Amino acid sequence: MTKEILTRCGYRCDLCLAYKENIDKEDRRQVLSDGWFRFFGFRIKAENIYCEGCISSDCLTACLIDKGCPVRPCVIEKGYENCSQCDKYICEKFEERAVRLEDIQDKIQEKIKRNDYRDIIKPYENIKRLNELRERQGQFSRMFNENIKPNEESMKKFIEEKNVVELWDKLINFIEHNYKLDKYINYGGKKYGWEIHYKYGKKTIISIHPERRAFTVLFTFGKKELESFNSIKDQVGKATLDLVDGTKHYHDGKWIWLRVTDNEQLNDVLILLKIKKKPNH
Ligand code: SF4
Ligand code: SF4
C-alpha cells in the first residue's frame, strides 16, 4: 500500500485515482472522470487524467491536474506543510478547494454508495482531515509530513515568529561554536516529525524539533546526567525543574522535552545541554 501523501490543501494523493502510481497499478480513470462529473460537476476525459501529485519534489514543473490551484502556491510561500497550520484557515482561497461530504450529499440528494465515497470523495475530503490535524497538533504543530523534507531555512520559516527564530539561531550557534558534533536532519516518524539531530559518535546529544511559533528540544538523561542536574537545580526556572522531576524514568533514562518560546527557556536548554556534554571551550 502507498504511504499517506497529504497535499497542501489536505487532499490525499495516495488515495486519488488520478495519481500516477495508482494509474500504474490499476487504470480506473473512467470511474474517476465520471465520478468527478457526478459529484463535483466538472469533466476531464479519462485519457487526460494523470497527476504526479502536488508535493512532488519537482512541484513547480510536475504534471498536475489542478494547475490553477490557489492554495498550493500560498502554502508554499508561507512555508507551511498544509493549511491546517495557518492562522487564516479557512480562508477564501482554501474555500475554492474545500470539500465537505455534507455539501455533496445536499447537492445530489441521493444516497452515496460506499465505493463512490471511497474512490471519488474521500481522497479530497480535506476539511474533515485538516480539522482533525488541527485538533491533534494544537497550536504548536510540528513538521509532520514525511514527503516534505525541510532544510534549516525552511524550518525557521515554518517557526515564523521572529523572536523564536532568534532563539533558534542562538541555540544552533552555541552548539556549532562550542562542540564538534555530527548534524543530521531526520524524520522521527509521525509522532515526532522532522528534527535536527546532533550526535557525538553514536550518542545523541540533542534533538531540536521546529514547531509553529516555538521549538522543542529533547534530551535523554541517564543516571549520571540526572545527578549532575540535581547539583545545579537552583540554576534553572521552576517550570524546567518541575518538568525534569515529573518526567517518567524509562530503562534508558528520562526523555526530557523542553519547549522554547522565550529567553528563560533557552537558558535552561543551554544548562541542560552543558550537562549532556561539556562544551569544548
Ligand atoms: S489530483 Fe490532487 S489529490 Fe490527485 S494526485 Fe493530483 S494533486 Fe494529488
Ligand atoms: S492563507 Fe488560506 S490558502 Fe494560504 S495557507 Fe492560509 S489557509 Fe491556506
mmCIF file of N, CA, C and O and ligand atoms in Angstrom, residues 5 7 9 11-20 22 32 36 50-55 63-66 72 123-124, ligand 1:
data_model
loop_
_atom_site.group_PDB
_atom_site.id
_atom_site.type_symbol
_atom_site.label_atom_id
_atom_site.label_comp_id
_atom_site.label_asym_id
_atom_site.label_seq_id
_atom_site.Cartn_x
_atom_site.Cartn_y
_atom_site.Cartn_z
ATOM 1 N N ILE A 5 0.062 10.343 1.397
ATOM 2 C CA ILE A 5 0.653 11.541 0.777
ATOM 3 C C ILE A 5 -0.370 12.658 0.905
ATOM 4 O O ILE A 5 -1.362 12.707 0.181
ATOM 5 N N THR A 7 -1.592 16.440 0.660
ATOM 6 C CA THR A 7 -1.244 17.638 -0.114
ATOM 7 C C THR A 7 -1.333 18.882 0.762
ATOM 8 O O THR A 7 -1.755 18.826 1.916
ATOM 9 N N CYS A 9 -3.405 21.227 0.558
ATOM 10 C CA CYS A 9 -4.786 21.614 0.889
ATOM 11 C C CYS A 9 -5.520 20.504 1.636
ATOM 12 O O CYS A 9 -6.702 20.656 1.940
ATOM 13 N N TYR A 11 -5.807 17.196 0.548
ATOM 14 C CA TYR A 11 -6.217 16.038 -0.247
ATOM 15 C C TYR A 11 -5.202 14.920 -0.007
ATOM 16 O O TYR A 11 -4.116 15.156 0.528
ATOM 17 N N ARG A 12 -5.573 13.706 -0.440
ATOM 18 C CA ARG A 12 -4.667 12.564 -0.283
ATOM 19 C C ARG A 12 -4.345 11.971 -1.650
ATOM 20 O O ARG A 12 -5.147 11.225 -2.214
ATOM 21 N N CYS A 13 -3.134 12.278 -2.167
ATOM 22 C CA CYS A 13 -2.734 11.737 -3.473
ATOM 23 C C CYS A 13 -2.717 10.210 -3.464
ATOM 24 O O CYS A 13 -3.062 9.580 -4.467
ATOM 25 N N ASP A 14 -2.305 9.626 -2.357
ATOM 26 C CA ASP A 14 -2.204 8.160 -2.322
ATOM 27 C C ASP A 14 -3.557 7.488 -2.506
ATOM 28 O O ASP A 14 -3.630 6.325 -2.890
ATOM 29 N N LEU A 15 -4.649 8.210 -2.223
ATOM 30 C CA LEU A 15 -5.992 7.626 -2.387
ATOM 31 C C LEU A 15 -6.621 8.036 -3.715
ATOM 32 O O LEU A 15 -7.696 7.550 -4.072
ATOM 33 N N CYS A 16 -5.971 8.926 -4.445
ATOM 34 C CA CYS A 16 -6.581 9.539 -5.630
ATOM 35 C C CYS A 16 -6.329 8.685 -6.876
ATOM 36 O O CYS A 16 -5.184 8.312 -7.166
ATOM 37 N N LEU A 17 -7.380 8.421 -7.619
ATOM 38 C CA LEU A 17 -7.254 7.562 -8.806
ATOM 39 C C LEU A 17 -6.517 8.265 -9.948
ATOM 40 O O LEU A 17 -6.190 7.648 -10.948
ATOM 41 N N ALA A 18 -6.261 9.558 -9.809
ATOM 42 C CA ALA A 18 -5.501 10.284 -10.834
ATOM 43 C C ALA A 18 -3.994 10.193 -10.588
ATOM 44 O O ALA A 18 -3.197 10.555 -11.459
ATOM 45 N N TYR A 19 -3.616 9.747 -9.412
ATOM 46 C CA TYR A 19 -2.197 9.728 -9.041
ATOM 47 C C TYR A 19 -1.443 8.680 -9.864
ATOM 48 O O TYR A 19 -1.906 7.539 -9.998
ATOM 49 N N LYS A 20 -0.311 9.097 -10.383
ATOM 50 C CA LYS A 20 0.427 8.240 -11.334
ATOM 51 C C LYS A 20 0.638 6.806 -10.827
ATOM 52 O O LYS A 20 0.436 5.851 -11.569
ATOM 53 N N ASN A 22 -1.139 5.125 -8.747
ATOM 54 C CA ASN A 22 -2.404 4.375 -8.729
ATOM 55 C C ASN A 22 -2.830 4.000 -10.150
ATOM 56 O O ASN A 22 -3.376 2.921 -10.370
ATOM 57 N N LEU A 32 -13.117 7.655 -12.367
ATOM 58 C CA LEU A 32 -12.826 8.965 -11.782
ATOM 59 C C LEU A 32 -13.443 10.096 -12.608
ATOM 60 O O LEU A 32 -14.063 11.021 -12.058
ATOM 61 N N TRP A 36 -16.031 12.515 -10.904
ATOM 62 C CA TRP A 36 -15.807 13.962 -10.768
ATOM 63 C C TRP A 36 -16.984 14.729 -11.375
ATOM 64 O O TRP A 36 -17.420 15.734 -10.813
ATOM 65 N N TYR A 50 -3.963 12.455 -15.381
ATOM 66 C CA TYR A 50 -2.660 11.932 -14.956
ATOM 67 C C TYR A 50 -2.040 12.986 -14.050
ATOM 68 O O TYR A 50 -1.936 14.148 -14.420
ATOM 69 N N CYS A 51 -1.647 12.597 -12.868
ATOM 70 C CA CYS A 51 -1.108 13.593 -11.937
ATOM 71 C C CYS A 51 0.076 13.031 -11.165
ATOM 72 O O CYS A 51 0.029 11.885 -10.689
ATOM 73 N N GLU A 52 1.110 13.841 -11.039
ATOM 74 C CA GLU A 52 2.300 13.387 -10.294
ATOM 75 C C GLU A 52 2.216 13.760 -8.816
ATOM 76 O O GLU A 52 3.130 13.488 -8.056
ATOM 77 N N GLY A 53 1.124 14.410 -8.440
ATOM 78 C CA GLY A 53 0.954 14.769 -7.024
ATOM 79 C C GLY A 53 1.576 16.111 -6.742
ATOM 80 O O GLY A 53 2.688 16.395 -7.196
ATOM 81 N N CYS A 54 0.883 16.952 -5.989
ATOM 82 C CA CYS A 54 1.343 18.339 -5.906
ATOM 83 C C CYS A 54 2.399 18.557 -4.842
ATOM 84 O O CYS A 54 2.870 19.674 -4.662
ATOM 85 N N ILE A 55 2.836 17.506 -4.123
ATOM 86 C CA ILE A 55 4.004 17.748 -3.278
ATOM 87 C C ILE A 55 5.217 17.012 -3.830
ATOM 88 O O ILE A 55 6.204 16.807 -3.138
ATOM 89 N N CYS A 63 3.690 17.281 -13.452
ATOM 90 C CA CYS A 63 2.471 17.204 -14.251
ATOM 91 C C CYS A 63 1.286 17.107 -13.288
ATOM 92 O O CYS A 63 1.116 16.122 -12.587
ATOM 93 N N LEU A 64 0.524 18.191 -13.221
ATOM 94 C CA LEU A 64 -0.571 18.256 -12.249
ATOM 95 C C LEU A 64 -1.912 18.405 -12.947
ATOM 96 O O LEU A 64 -2.002 19.013 -14.008
ATOM 97 N N ILE A 65 -2.947 17.897 -12.318
ATOM 98 C CA ILE A 65 -4.298 18.067 -12.851
ATOM 99 C C ILE A 65 -4.778 19.489 -12.582
ATOM 100 O O ILE A 65 -5.272 20.174 -13.459
ATOM 101 N N ASP A 66 -4.590 19.923 -11.330
ATOM 102 C CA ASP A 66 -5.167 21.194 -10.907
ATOM 103 C C ASP A 66 -4.115 22.303 -10.986
ATOM 104 O O ASP A 66 -3.582 22.743 -9.972
ATOM 105 N N ARG A 72 -2.008 25.785 -3.175
ATOM 106 C CA ARG A 72 -0.635 25.245 -3.142
ATOM 107 C C ARG A 72 0.436 26.351 -3.115
ATOM 108 O O ARG A 72 1.298 26.358 -2.224
ATOM 109 N N PRO A 123 -10.777 10.923 -1.017
ATOM 110 C CA PRO A 123 -9.435 11.475 -1.246
ATOM 111 C C PRO A 123 -9.376 12.995 -1.097
ATOM 112 O O PRO A 123 -8.326 13.562 -0.769
ATOM 113 N N TYR A 124 -10.508 13.663 -1.320
ATOM 114 C CA TYR A 124 -10.500 15.143 -1.345
ATOM 115 C C TYR A 124 -11.247 15.758 -0.144
ATOM 116 O O TYR A 124 -11.455 16.970 -0.113
HETATM 117 S S1 SF4 B 1 -5.323 15.414 -8.411
HETATM 118 FE FE1 SF4 B 1 -4.770 16.316 -6.434
HETATM 119 S S2 SF4 B 1 -5.032 14.651 -4.942
HETATM 120 FE FE2 SF4 B 1 -4.988 13.738 -7.013
HETATM 121 S S3 SF4 B 1 -2.831 13.158 -7.298
HETATM 122 FE FE3 SF4 B 1 -3.115 15.210 -8.168
HETATM 123 S S4 SF4 B 1 -2.519 16.609 -6.518
HETATM 124 FE FE4 SF4 B 1 -2.893 14.603 -5.604
#
